[in-house]
Amino acid sequence: MFRLNTPSHRAFGASVASALAAAVLAACGGGGGGPYTTVGAIPTLAAATGPLGVVPDSSTGFTSPPKSATEYDKHLALATANAGTKPAADAAPAPGTAAQYDPAALRTQWCYTAEHTSFPPELSDHNIVPPTQMFDNMWSFGPRWVLQYAFKADNGKSFLIDTLNNTGEAQSITEPGLLAMGSSASQLEGAMPTHGHGDHYGGAGYLQQTYGIPIYLGSADASVGAKATPPFTVTQLDSSNLQPQAKDFGGLSMTLLSTPGHTVGTFSGVVPAKLNGKTYHLAFWGGTGMPGTISLAQQYLDGSERLYRLSAAQKIDGTIHTHPFVDGSLAKLDALKANPQSYSSANPFLIGNALALRSLSILRECAAAKVAQLDATAKIPGWITTAVQVTQATNSPGMMQATAVVTDPFGFVQNGHVNFTAQPAGETCTSYTNAKGVAGCTFPSTATSVTAEFAEGTLSDGTVELASATTAQVK
Ligand SMILES: [Zn+2]
C-alpha cells in the first residue's frame, strides 16, 4: 500500500557539506568568513525528488498491511504498528520512564471494543485505588474500573473530573479522598462528568445537593441530570462546538473538546498537571466503548482525530483516563502507590510527547477500524506515527552541520520535509529526506542544541505520515 520511490541517495559527506556551506554563504550574502550575527532566508538545501514515500526496512519488525487487506484489518494492523515496540529506557524523555509505556497493553485496550463484543474483564475490578498524589495539583481515587481525578486550583478550591457511581461512593470515596489531598468537598469549585453514563455522573446529585456545586456536562447529554438519583442541574458545555474550548475552573485552566460518539455529549480534553514549578499537559479521552451505529462511530473517529490534533498542538506529556486501565493510567497509579514519592522525581505519567501521541494514534486507528467494521464500503486513510532522530549535530566555528533520520514503523520516510531549528538564536534550515530517511543541513549558527521537525505528509494512497520532532544537544 506504500508507494516506493526510486532510491535517491544523497550522502552528506564532507565534500557535500562544504558545497552546501558555500551555497548557504552565497545565499546569505556571506563569504567573508563570519561572524554570522544575522541570518537571512536560508535556502532549501535538498529538494524533494518526488512524492512522500516509505522505503521498507525489514529491521523494524513491522511490515505494511498487504493491499488485499480489508479496511478493518488494515487499521488494526496500523494500530499495532503505531503502538510499536517497547522503547529503551534511555529513549524516554526525562523525567518519564519508558517502563510506563506498554505497547501491547495499549494496543489491546484502545482497540478492545473494535475487536470484541464483550466488555473488557478489567471492568469487573471493583477494588479501590486509595487517594494517590499524581502531581503537585492532582490526585486520583476510586474503583479501579472507573475512578475520578481531583485537581487543586490556584484559588485553593478543588475540581473533579468524574463523580463515581452513586451517592454511597461520593460519601465513602470522594469526600475522604478530597480530605486526603488537603481539600474538602465543601471547597469544590465544581465537577465535570466526562459523559452522561451513571458510572461517571452517579455521585453528582449528592455533591450538588450537599455542597451546591455546579455539575458541568456536555449539553447533548444534559437530560440525564433530571433522571439521576438524586437529580442534579447541569451547567451545560456546548456539545455542538467541535473546536477546543478553553475553560477556567477557579484558576484551573483546561481545554475541553466535544467528542460525541461513546455518547452524544461526551467531552475529552487536556488538563494542566503541575510539578516542581512546571506545568505539564495530559490529554484525556472521555468515552471508552465504541458505538454500534455508523453515524456515532464516524463521530467517535472524528473526535479521536481532533483530540490527537489538540494534543499535538499542546505538546502533551502524557494521558489520563477515568477507566484507567484503558491508557495505562492504572499501572502508573499502582507504581505511585508502591513508591509515593516518585511522583516528584520520576513521574510515571510523564511519558513524553512522542509516546503520548503514539498512544492516541492507536485510539485513532482503532476508531477507524470500528467504522470499517460497521461499513464495509468505508475507505479511511491510515494515520501512521513517525519518529525523527538527530544523527549529527556539530558546530564548526559559526557553522552547524545537522542530520536527522525519519522513520515510520515500516521503514524510511523518503522525500520528507525536515526543518532544523537551532537554539537559542532560532536559525532555521529546511531539507528533505533521502531513501534512507536522512535529511541534512549546514547553516550558520552558534547553537547549543538543534530541533529537527518532520512535517506531516501524505503518501500517494492518502496514508498520513504524522509529524514528529526531537531535540539534540550540539556536540
Ligand atoms: Zn460510558
Tab-separated table of C-alpha atoms and ligand atoms in Angstrom:
chain	number	residue	atom	x	y	z
A	1	MET	CA	0.000	0.000	0.000
A	2	PHE	CA	3.003	2.287	0.122
A	3	ARG	CA	4.395	3.847	-2.951
A	4	LEU	CA	8.066	3.202	-3.405
A	5	ASN	CA	10.109	5.917	-4.976
A	6	THR	CA	13.253	5.355	-6.947
A	7	PRO	CA	16.020	5.332	-4.382
A	8	SER	CA	17.977	8.538	-4.477
A	9	HIS	CA	20.818	8.541	-2.036
A	10	ARG	CA	22.147	11.890	-1.032
A	11	ALA	CA	25.047	11.464	1.311
A	12	PHE	CA	26.031	14.349	3.489
A	13	GLY	CA	29.728	13.679	3.442
A	14	ALA	CA	32.419	16.283	3.872
A	15	SER	CA	32.528	17.379	0.256
A	16	VAL	CA	28.761	17.684	0.016
A	17	ALA	CA	28.638	19.544	3.290
A	18	SER	CA	31.258	22.046	2.233
A	19	ALA	CA	29.473	22.581	-1.077
A	20	LEU	CA	26.253	23.174	0.822
A	21	ALA	CA	28.033	25.560	3.160
A	22	ALA	CA	29.281	27.536	0.210
A	23	ALA	CA	25.778	27.659	-1.195
A	24	VAL	CA	24.440	28.936	2.112
A	25	LEU	CA	27.143	31.558	2.351
A	26	ALA	CA	26.375	32.717	-1.129
A	27	ALA	CA	22.654	32.817	-0.445
A	28	CYS	CA	23.167	34.735	2.769
A	29	GLY	CA	25.418	37.264	1.136
A	30	GLY	CA	28.297	35.988	3.228
A	31	GLY	CA	31.628	34.739	2.082
A	32	GLY	CA	33.829	36.862	4.297
A	33	GLY	CA	34.061	34.177	6.917
A	34	GLY	CA	31.588	35.441	9.514
A	35	PRO	CA	30.730	36.044	12.276
A	36	TYR	CA	27.075	35.494	11.317
A	37	THR	CA	25.227	37.847	13.571
A	38	THR	CA	22.180	37.902	11.331
A	39	VAL	CA	20.867	35.080	9.258
A	40	GLY	CA	18.641	35.834	6.334
A	41	ALA	CA	16.407	33.472	4.476
A	42	ILE	CA	18.066	30.076	4.483
A	43	PRO	CA	17.635	28.282	1.186
A	44	THR	CA	16.323	24.798	0.920
A	45	LEU	CA	19.402	22.651	0.840
A	46	ALA	CA	17.992	19.451	-0.557
A	47	ALA	CA	14.806	19.349	-2.573
A	48	ALA	CA	12.349	16.516	-2.628
A	49	THR	CA	12.908	14.177	-5.533
A	50	GLY	CA	9.285	13.100	-5.682
A	51	PRO	CA	6.213	12.496	-3.565
A	52	LEU	CA	6.446	11.292	0.001
A	53	GLY	CA	7.192	7.587	0.183
A	54	VAL	CA	8.294	4.834	2.517
A	55	VAL	CA	11.253	2.576	1.740
A	56	PRO	CA	10.699	-0.689	3.643
A	57	ASP	CA	13.196	-1.641	6.335
A	58	SER	CA	12.794	-5.219	7.496
A	59	SER	CA	14.665	-4.483	10.730
A	60	THR	CA	11.727	-2.507	12.136
A	61	GLY	CA	9.811	-5.709	12.831
A	62	PHE	CA	6.677	-4.434	11.094
A	63	THR	CA	5.528	-4.793	7.511
A	64	SER	CA	2.801	-2.676	5.995
A	65	PRO	CA	-0.548	-4.445	5.567
A	66	PRO	CA	-0.967	-6.045	2.139
A	67	LYS	CA	-3.071	-4.288	-0.500
A	68	SER	CA	-5.551	-7.167	-0.215
A	69	ALA	CA	-6.204	-6.442	3.467
A	70	THR	CA	-9.694	-5.305	4.370
A	71	GLU	CA	-10.047	-1.766	5.683
A	72	TYR	CA	-10.823	-3.255	9.100
A	73	ASP	CA	-7.694	-5.405	9.150
A	74	LYS	CA	-5.592	-2.586	7.722
A	75	HIS	CA	-6.476	-0.200	10.535
A	76	LEU	CA	-5.959	-2.839	13.224
A	77	ALA	CA	-2.534	-3.569	11.729
A	78	LEU	CA	-1.702	0.140	11.710
A	79	ALA	CA	-2.825	0.395	15.344
A	80	THR	CA	-0.371	-2.388	16.195
A	81	ALA	CA	2.392	-0.688	14.225
A	82	ASN	CA	1.680	2.681	15.845
A	83	ALA	CA	1.895	1.096	19.295
A	84	GLY	CA	5.330	-0.015	18.217
A	85	THR	CA	7.809	-1.841	20.368
A	86	LYS	CA	8.778	-1.045	23.916
A	87	PRO	CA	11.241	1.839	23.841
A	88	ALA	CA	14.597	1.519	25.536
A	89	ALA	CA	14.597	3.105	28.967
A	90	ASP	CA	17.063	5.747	27.882
A	91	ALA	CA	14.880	6.694	24.931
A	92	ALA	CA	12.208	8.169	27.190
A	93	PRO	CA	12.284	11.904	27.724
A	94	ALA	CA	13.168	12.813	31.303
A	95	PRO	CA	11.599	12.507	33.763
A	96	GLY	CA	9.305	9.910	32.292
A	97	THR	CA	10.078	6.242	32.485
A	98	ALA	CA	9.799	4.095	29.410
A	99	ALA	CA	8.689	1.275	31.685
A	100	GLN	CA	5.325	3.028	31.768
A	101	TYR	CA	4.738	2.703	28.027
A	102	ASP	CA	3.344	-0.764	27.420
A	103	PRO	CA	2.626	-1.114	23.685
A	104	ALA	CA	0.854	-4.479	23.925
A	105	ALA	CA	-1.487	-3.331	26.694
A	106	LEU	CA	-2.298	-0.066	24.929
A	107	ARG	CA	-2.985	-1.885	21.676
A	108	THR	CA	-5.309	-4.362	23.423
A	109	GLN	CA	-7.229	-1.784	25.439
A	110	TRP	CA	-7.654	1.053	22.920
A	111	CYS	CA	-8.950	-1.458	20.337
A	112	TYR	CA	-10.929	-3.642	22.721
A	113	THR	CA	-14.438	-2.834	21.560
A	114	ALA	CA	-13.388	-2.835	17.905
A	115	GLU	CA	-12.310	-6.473	18.317
A	116	HIS	CA	-14.624	-7.893	20.998
A	117	THR	CA	-18.363	-7.999	21.535
A	118	SER	CA	-17.909	-8.412	25.299
A	119	PHE	CA	-16.661	-5.855	27.807
A	120	PRO	CA	-13.023	-5.939	28.911
A	121	PRO	CA	-12.526	-8.034	32.088
A	122	GLU	CA	-10.896	-5.037	33.826
A	123	LEU	CA	-14.388	-3.551	34.218
A	124	SER	CA	-15.022	-6.229	36.885
A	125	ASP	CA	-12.198	-4.990	39.134
A	126	HIS	CA	-14.080	-3.240	41.940
A	127	ASN	CA	-11.109	-2.879	44.271
A	128	ILE	CA	-10.288	0.668	45.274
A	129	VAL	CA	-7.426	2.947	44.282
A	130	PRO	CA	-6.697	4.866	47.514
A	131	PRO	CA	-6.101	8.634	47.314
A	132	THR	CA	-2.928	8.830	45.223
A	133	GLN	CA	-0.996	12.004	44.534
A	134	MET	CA	-0.055	12.188	40.861
A	135	PHE	CA	1.192	15.776	40.610
A	136	ASP	CA	1.503	18.802	42.902
A	137	ASN	CA	-2.066	19.778	41.950
A	138	MET	CA	-3.580	16.409	41.101
A	139	TRP	CA	-4.831	13.267	42.852
A	140	SER	CA	-6.843	10.214	41.888
A	141	PHE	CA	-9.137	7.887	43.854
A	142	GLY	CA	-11.994	5.489	43.180
A	143	PRO	CA	-12.734	1.964	41.990
A	144	ARG	CA	-10.071	0.513	39.742
A	145	TRP	CA	-12.557	0.081	36.898
A	146	VAL	CA	-13.779	3.698	36.963
A	147	LEU	CA	-12.207	6.392	39.118
A	148	GLN	CA	-12.005	10.168	39.377
A	149	TYR	CA	-9.307	12.820	39.142
A	150	ALA	CA	-9.207	15.697	41.606
A	151	PHE	CA	-7.381	18.971	40.991
A	152	LYS	CA	-6.356	21.769	43.298
A	153	ALA	CA	-6.975	25.087	41.563
A	154	ASP	CA	-4.932	28.248	42.076
A	155	ASN	CA	-7.689	29.802	44.212
A	156	GLY	CA	-7.407	26.990	46.770
A	157	LYS	CA	-10.578	25.296	45.606
A	158	SER	CA	-10.743	21.876	44.022
A	159	PHE	CA	-12.328	20.381	40.926
A	160	LEU	CA	-13.340	16.862	39.928
A	161	ILE	CA	-13.289	15.048	36.628
A	162	ASP	CA	-15.975	12.365	37.135
A	163	THR	CA	-18.063	11.695	40.242
A	164	LEU	CA	-18.053	7.850	40.504
A	165	ASN	CA	-21.137	5.633	40.513
A	166	ASN	CA	-23.511	6.804	43.221
A	167	THR	CA	-24.110	8.683	46.466
A	168	GLY	CA	-22.521	5.909	48.509
A	169	GLU	CA	-19.215	6.201	46.614
A	170	ALA	CA	-19.341	10.005	46.787
A	171	GLN	CA	-19.578	9.678	50.584
A	172	SER	CA	-17.158	6.796	51.089
A	173	ILE	CA	-14.547	7.638	48.405
A	174	THR	CA	-14.876	11.198	47.064
A	175	GLU	CA	-15.311	13.061	50.364
A	176	PRO	CA	-12.418	11.316	52.174
A	177	GLY	CA	-10.321	11.486	49.008
A	178	LEU	CA	-10.648	15.265	48.916
A	179	LEU	CA	-9.717	15.435	52.604
A	180	ALA	CA	-6.671	13.259	51.946
A	181	MET	CA	-5.423	15.746	49.352
A	182	GLY	CA	-5.734	18.598	51.830
A	183	SER	CA	-9.024	19.903	50.496
A	184	SER	CA	-12.642	19.062	51.178
A	185	ALA	CA	-15.895	18.659	49.329
A	186	SER	CA	-17.042	21.996	50.734
A	187	GLN	CA	-14.164	23.602	48.824
A	188	LEU	CA	-15.221	22.123	45.482
A	189	GLU	CA	-15.385	24.605	42.601
A	190	GLY	CA	-17.381	22.069	40.603
A	191	ALA	CA	-17.319	18.649	38.979
A	192	MET	CA	-17.352	17.501	35.381
A	193	PRO	CA	-18.504	14.001	34.462
A	194	THR	CA	-16.925	13.130	31.115
A	195	HIS	CA	-20.274	11.949	29.770
A	196	GLY	CA	-23.835	11.027	30.627
A	197	HIS	CA	-23.396	7.489	31.924
A	198	GLY	CA	-24.062	6.606	35.539
A	199	ASP	CA	-20.533	5.382	36.314
A	200	HIS	CA	-19.321	8.918	35.577
A	201	TYR	CA	-22.103	11.148	36.947
A	202	GLY	CA	-23.555	8.872	39.651
A	203	GLY	CA	-22.184	10.902	42.586
A	204	ALA	CA	-23.018	14.293	41.040
A	205	GLY	CA	-26.513	14.691	42.505
A	206	TYR	CA	-25.303	14.111	46.052
A	207	LEU	CA	-22.370	16.513	45.663
A	208	GLN	CA	-24.599	19.232	44.209
A	209	GLN	CA	-27.396	18.830	46.757
A	210	THR	CA	-24.927	18.746	49.672
A	211	TYR	CA	-22.421	21.388	48.578
A	212	GLY	CA	-24.289	23.420	45.949
A	213	ILE	CA	-21.639	22.906	43.290
A	214	PRO	CA	-22.125	23.234	39.534
A	215	ILE	CA	-22.040	19.978	37.548
A	216	TYR	CA	-20.568	20.532	34.078
A	217	LEU	CA	-21.724	18.113	31.372
A	218	GLY	CA	-21.988	18.113	27.595
A	219	SER	CA	-25.246	19.748	26.514
A	220	ALA	CA	-26.188	16.741	24.378
A	221	ASP	CA	-26.069	14.522	27.494
A	222	ALA	CA	-27.660	17.104	29.839
A	223	SER	CA	-31.025	15.357	30.073
A	224	VAL	CA	-29.547	12.682	32.365
A	225	GLY	CA	-29.354	15.206	35.245
A	226	ALA	CA	-33.095	15.215	35.821
A	227	LYS	CA	-33.254	11.393	35.870
A	228	ALA	CA	-30.313	10.878	38.229
A	229	THR	CA	-30.632	9.703	41.848
A	230	PRO	CA	-30.708	12.248	43.295
A	231	PRO	CA	-31.242	14.559	40.322
A	232	PHE	CA	-28.908	17.464	39.554
A	233	THR	CA	-28.944	20.621	37.477
A	234	VAL	CA	-26.486	20.612	34.587
A	235	THR	CA	-24.238	23.539	33.691
A	236	GLN	CA	-24.017	22.776	30.003
A	237	LEU	CA	-20.825	22.523	27.972
A	238	ASP	CA	-21.592	23.198	24.300
A	239	SER	CA	-21.574	19.802	22.579
A	240	SER	CA	-22.241	21.378	19.172
A	241	ASN	CA	-18.949	23.295	19.238
A	242	LEU	CA	-16.355	20.845	17.940
A	243	GLN	CA	-13.481	23.301	18.370
A	244	PRO	CA	-11.291	23.239	21.502
A	245	GLN	CA	-12.933	25.230	24.294
A	246	ALA	CA	-10.742	26.948	26.891
A	247	LYS	CA	-12.342	26.716	30.333
A	248	ASP	CA	-11.208	28.132	33.653
A	249	PHE	CA	-12.472	26.470	36.814
A	250	GLY	CA	-11.293	28.714	39.630
A	251	GLY	CA	-7.845	29.210	38.133
A	252	LEU	CA	-7.632	25.680	36.775
A	253	SER	CA	-7.231	26.143	33.023
A	254	MET	CA	-8.397	23.243	30.909
A	255	THR	CA	-9.005	22.808	27.203
A	256	LEU	CA	-12.197	20.862	26.641
A	257	LEU	CA	-13.186	19.159	23.410
A	258	SER	CA	-16.623	17.893	22.467
A	259	THR	CA	-16.108	14.323	21.216
A	260	PRO	CA	-19.504	12.741	20.579
A	261	GLY	CA	-19.503	9.035	19.815
A	262	HIS	CA	-19.486	6.988	23.019
A	263	THR	CA	-22.427	9.223	23.965
A	264	VAL	CA	-23.644	12.251	22.043
A	265	GLY	CA	-22.435	14.576	24.797
A	266	THR	CA	-19.018	13.087	25.632
A	267	PHE	CA	-16.220	15.558	26.401
A	268	SER	CA	-12.478	14.966	26.204
A	269	GLY	CA	-9.670	17.460	26.643
A	270	VAL	CA	-6.299	18.481	28.009
A	271	VAL	CA	-5.649	19.255	31.685
A	272	PRO	CA	-2.723	21.011	33.423
A	273	ALA	CA	-0.538	18.899	35.705
A	274	LYS	CA	1.829	20.922	37.865
A	275	LEU	CA	5.101	19.586	39.202
A	276	ASN	CA	8.084	21.332	40.753
A	277	GLY	CA	7.063	24.700	39.351
A	278	LYS	CA	6.413	23.446	35.832
A	279	THR	CA	3.072	22.868	34.122
A	280	TYR	CA	2.690	19.699	32.062
A	281	HIS	CA	-0.269	18.726	29.900
A	282	LEU	CA	-2.247	15.489	29.998
A	283	ALA	CA	-4.882	14.516	27.436
A	284	PHE	CA	-7.970	12.545	28.446
A	285	TRP	CA	-10.390	10.632	26.217
A	286	GLY	CA	-13.854	10.930	27.734
A	287	GLY	CA	-15.583	7.857	26.326
A	288	THR	CA	-14.387	4.316	26.034
A	289	GLY	CA	-16.661	1.724	24.436
A	290	MET	CA	-17.138	2.240	20.710
A	291	PRO	CA	-20.646	2.820	19.410
A	292	GLY	CA	-22.536	0.285	17.329
A	293	THR	CA	-24.002	2.649	14.746
A	294	ILE	CA	-22.114	4.021	11.785
A	295	SER	CA	-23.088	7.629	12.454
A	296	LEU	CA	-21.810	7.578	16.024
A	297	ALA	CA	-18.745	5.543	15.040
A	298	GLN	CA	-17.838	8.194	12.466
A	299	GLN	CA	-18.206	10.885	15.129
A	300	TYR	CA	-16.074	8.809	17.528
A	301	LEU	CA	-13.378	8.595	14.826
A	302	ASP	CA	-13.616	12.333	14.152
A	303	GLY	CA	-13.295	13.039	17.876
A	304	SER	CA	-10.217	10.821	18.161
A	305	GLU	CA	-8.599	12.791	15.324
A	306	ARG	CA	-9.440	16.150	16.884
A	307	LEU	CA	-8.084	15.040	20.261
A	308	TYR	CA	-4.881	13.929	18.519
A	309	ARG	CA	-4.581	17.323	16.816
A	310	LEU	CA	-5.256	19.213	20.036
A	311	SER	CA	-2.758	17.032	21.893
A	312	ALA	CA	-0.086	17.608	19.261
A	313	ALA	CA	-0.686	21.369	19.333
A	314	GLN	CA	-0.490	21.472	23.133
A	315	LYS	CA	2.555	19.171	23.176
A	316	ILE	CA	1.031	16.838	25.758
A	317	ASP	CA	3.335	14.978	28.113
A	318	GLY	CA	1.030	12.054	28.891
A	319	THR	CA	-2.577	10.879	29.149
A	320	ILE	CA	-5.163	10.019	31.813
A	321	HIS	CA	-8.418	8.077	31.558
A	322	THR	CA	-11.282	7.659	34.029
A	323	HIS	CA	-11.385	3.961	33.077
A	324	PRO	CA	-7.701	3.924	33.981
A	325	PHE	CA	-6.757	0.523	32.542
A	326	VAL	CA	-7.510	1.809	29.031
A	327	ASP	CA	-4.488	4.095	28.599
A	328	GLY	CA	-2.096	2.603	31.149
A	329	SER	CA	-3.043	5.024	33.931
A	330	LEU	CA	-3.912	2.198	36.339
A	331	ALA	CA	-0.395	0.734	36.127
A	332	LYS	CA	1.013	4.214	36.750
A	333	LEU	CA	-1.211	4.699	39.810
A	334	ASP	CA	-0.047	1.311	41.078
A	335	ALA	CA	3.566	2.421	40.576
A	336	LEU	CA	2.892	5.578	42.601
A	337	LYS	CA	1.234	3.546	45.341
A	338	ALA	CA	4.354	1.374	45.555
A	339	ASN	CA	6.640	4.417	45.602
A	340	PRO	CA	4.584	7.510	46.524
A	341	GLN	CA	7.470	9.986	46.439
A	342	SER	CA	8.408	9.061	42.882
A	343	TYR	CA	5.714	11.379	41.591
A	344	SER	CA	8.090	14.315	42.005
A	345	SER	CA	11.286	12.673	40.757
A	346	ALA	CA	10.328	10.086	38.112
A	347	ASN	CA	6.670	10.702	37.446
A	348	PRO	CA	5.247	7.700	35.575
A	349	PHE	CA	2.557	9.818	33.895
A	350	LEU	CA	5.183	11.910	32.081
A	351	ILE	CA	5.927	9.563	29.214
A	352	GLY	CA	6.864	12.362	26.822
A	353	ASN	CA	5.124	13.881	23.843
A	354	ALA	CA	6.131	11.259	21.286
A	355	LEU	CA	4.873	8.287	23.320
A	356	ALA	CA	1.714	10.107	24.421
A	357	LEU	CA	0.851	10.879	20.802
A	358	ARG	CA	1.647	7.288	19.839
A	359	SER	CA	-0.930	6.167	22.389
A	360	LEU	CA	-3.596	8.449	20.896
A	361	SER	CA	-2.684	7.315	17.378
A	362	ILE	CA	-3.616	3.766	18.434
A	363	LEU	CA	-7.027	5.061	19.516
A	364	ARG	CA	-7.451	6.788	16.155
A	365	GLU	CA	-6.643	3.647	14.169
A	366	CYS	CA	-8.942	1.508	16.352
A	367	ALA	CA	-11.729	4.035	15.795
A	368	ALA	CA	-11.134	3.818	12.043
A	369	ALA	CA	-11.269	0.014	12.287
A	370	LYS	CA	-14.640	0.285	14.040
A	371	VAL	CA	-16.062	2.435	11.246
A	372	ALA	CA	-14.771	-0.067	8.680
A	373	GLN	CA	-16.345	-2.920	10.674
A	374	LEU	CA	-19.748	-1.210	10.544
A	375	ASP	CA	-19.476	-0.012	6.938
A	376	ALA	CA	-17.788	-2.403	4.514
A	377	THR	CA	-17.615	0.333	1.874
A	378	ALA	CA	-15.684	2.749	4.077
A	379	LYS	CA	-12.314	3.937	2.784
A	380	ILE	CA	-10.360	5.669	5.518
A	381	PRO	CA	-6.738	6.740	5.102
A	382	GLY	CA	-4.414	5.338	7.744
A	383	TRP	CA	-2.583	7.529	10.229
A	384	ILE	CA	0.946	6.348	10.857
A	385	THR	CA	3.312	7.618	13.510
A	386	THR	CA	6.816	8.659	12.578
A	387	ALA	CA	9.972	9.229	14.565
A	388	VAL	CA	12.798	11.633	13.823
A	389	GLN	CA	16.242	11.144	15.299
A	390	VAL	CA	19.109	13.615	15.101
A	391	THR	CA	22.125	11.621	13.953
A	392	GLN	CA	24.601	14.509	13.741
A	393	ALA	CA	24.711	17.974	15.306
A	394	THR	CA	28.130	19.568	15.244
A	395	ASN	CA	29.361	23.139	15.164
A	396	SER	CA	32.484	24.099	13.371
A	397	PRO	CA	33.081	27.785	14.122
A	398	GLY	CA	29.864	29.507	13.152
A	399	MET	CA	28.519	26.665	11.021
A	400	MET	CA	26.258	23.873	12.108
A	401	GLN	CA	26.056	20.528	10.397
A	402	ALA	CA	22.915	18.673	11.346
A	403	THR	CA	21.458	15.451	10.012
A	404	ALA	CA	18.362	13.549	11.024
A	405	VAL	CA	16.696	10.312	10.001
A	406	VAL	CA	12.929	9.957	9.710
A	407	THR	CA	11.286	6.552	10.034
A	408	ASP	CA	7.819	5.099	10.370
A	409	PRO	CA	7.079	1.615	11.740
A	410	PHE	CA	7.679	0.101	8.294
A	411	GLY	CA	10.810	1.815	7.073
A	412	PHE	CA	12.488	5.035	5.970
A	413	VAL	CA	10.368	8.051	5.085
A	414	GLN	CA	11.595	9.417	1.748
A	415	ASN	CA	11.142	12.977	0.485
A	416	GLY	CA	10.028	14.002	3.942
A	417	HIS	CA	10.236	17.712	4.812
A	418	VAL	CA	12.547	18.271	7.777
A	419	ASN	CA	13.027	21.641	9.426
A	420	PHE	CA	16.049	22.186	11.644
A	421	THR	CA	15.876	24.975	14.228
A	422	ALA	CA	18.948	25.970	16.223
A	423	GLN	CA	18.694	27.185	19.807
A	424	PRO	CA	18.958	29.657	21.344
A	425	ALA	CA	19.058	32.051	18.365
A	426	GLY	CA	16.416	30.285	16.288
A	427	GLU	CA	18.231	29.937	12.962
A	428	THR	CA	16.386	27.527	10.688
A	429	CYS	CA	17.156	25.360	7.715
A	430	THR	CA	14.995	23.011	5.670
A	431	SER	CA	15.903	19.821	3.875
A	432	TYR	CA	14.258	16.640	2.522
A	433	THR	CA	14.949	13.036	3.356
A	434	ASN	CA	16.613	10.588	1.003
A	435	ALA	CA	15.835	6.888	0.530
A	436	LYS	CA	17.495	6.146	3.856
A	437	GLY	CA	15.254	8.703	5.552
A	438	VAL	CA	18.185	11.093	6.017
A	439	ALA	CA	17.946	14.870	5.742
A	440	GLY	CA	20.835	17.206	6.370
A	441	CYS	CA	21.563	20.895	6.665
A	442	THR	CA	24.659	23.027	7.021
A	443	PHE	CA	23.886	26.542	8.123
A	444	PRO	CA	25.342	29.482	10.018
A	445	SER	CA	24.693	29.002	13.698
A	446	THR	CA	26.347	29.104	17.095
A	447	ALA	CA	23.694	26.836	18.534
A	448	THR	CA	23.909	24.719	21.641
A	449	SER	CA	21.027	22.497	20.567
A	450	VAL	CA	19.025	21.761	17.451
A	451	THR	CA	15.427	20.653	16.950
A	452	ALA	CA	14.544	18.529	13.926
A	453	GLU	CA	10.884	18.534	12.942
A	454	PHE	CA	9.396	16.216	10.334
A	455	ALA	CA	6.342	17.876	8.816
A	456	GLU	CA	3.251	15.736	8.330
A	457	GLY	CA	2.797	14.480	4.783
A	458	THR	CA	0.603	12.181	2.745
A	459	LEU	CA	1.552	9.102	0.738
A	460	SER	CA	0.145	8.568	-2.737
A	461	ASP	CA	-2.617	6.316	-1.338
A	462	GLY	CA	-3.698	9.009	1.122
A	463	THR	CA	-1.992	7.496	4.167
A	464	VAL	CA	-0.983	10.235	6.593
A	465	GLU	CA	2.570	10.186	7.919
A	466	LEU	CA	2.161	12.061	11.199
A	467	ALA	CA	4.557	14.808	12.230
A	468	SER	CA	7.359	14.160	14.715
A	469	ALA	CA	10.128	16.174	16.308
A	470	THR	CA	13.154	15.792	18.525
A	471	THR	CA	15.829	17.997	20.065
A	472	ALA	CA	19.511	17.122	20.431
A	473	GLN	CA	22.484	18.848	22.003
A	474	VAL	CA	25.150	20.156	19.661
A	475	LYS	CA	28.496	18.448	20.120
B	1	ZN	ZN	-19.852	5.450	29.274
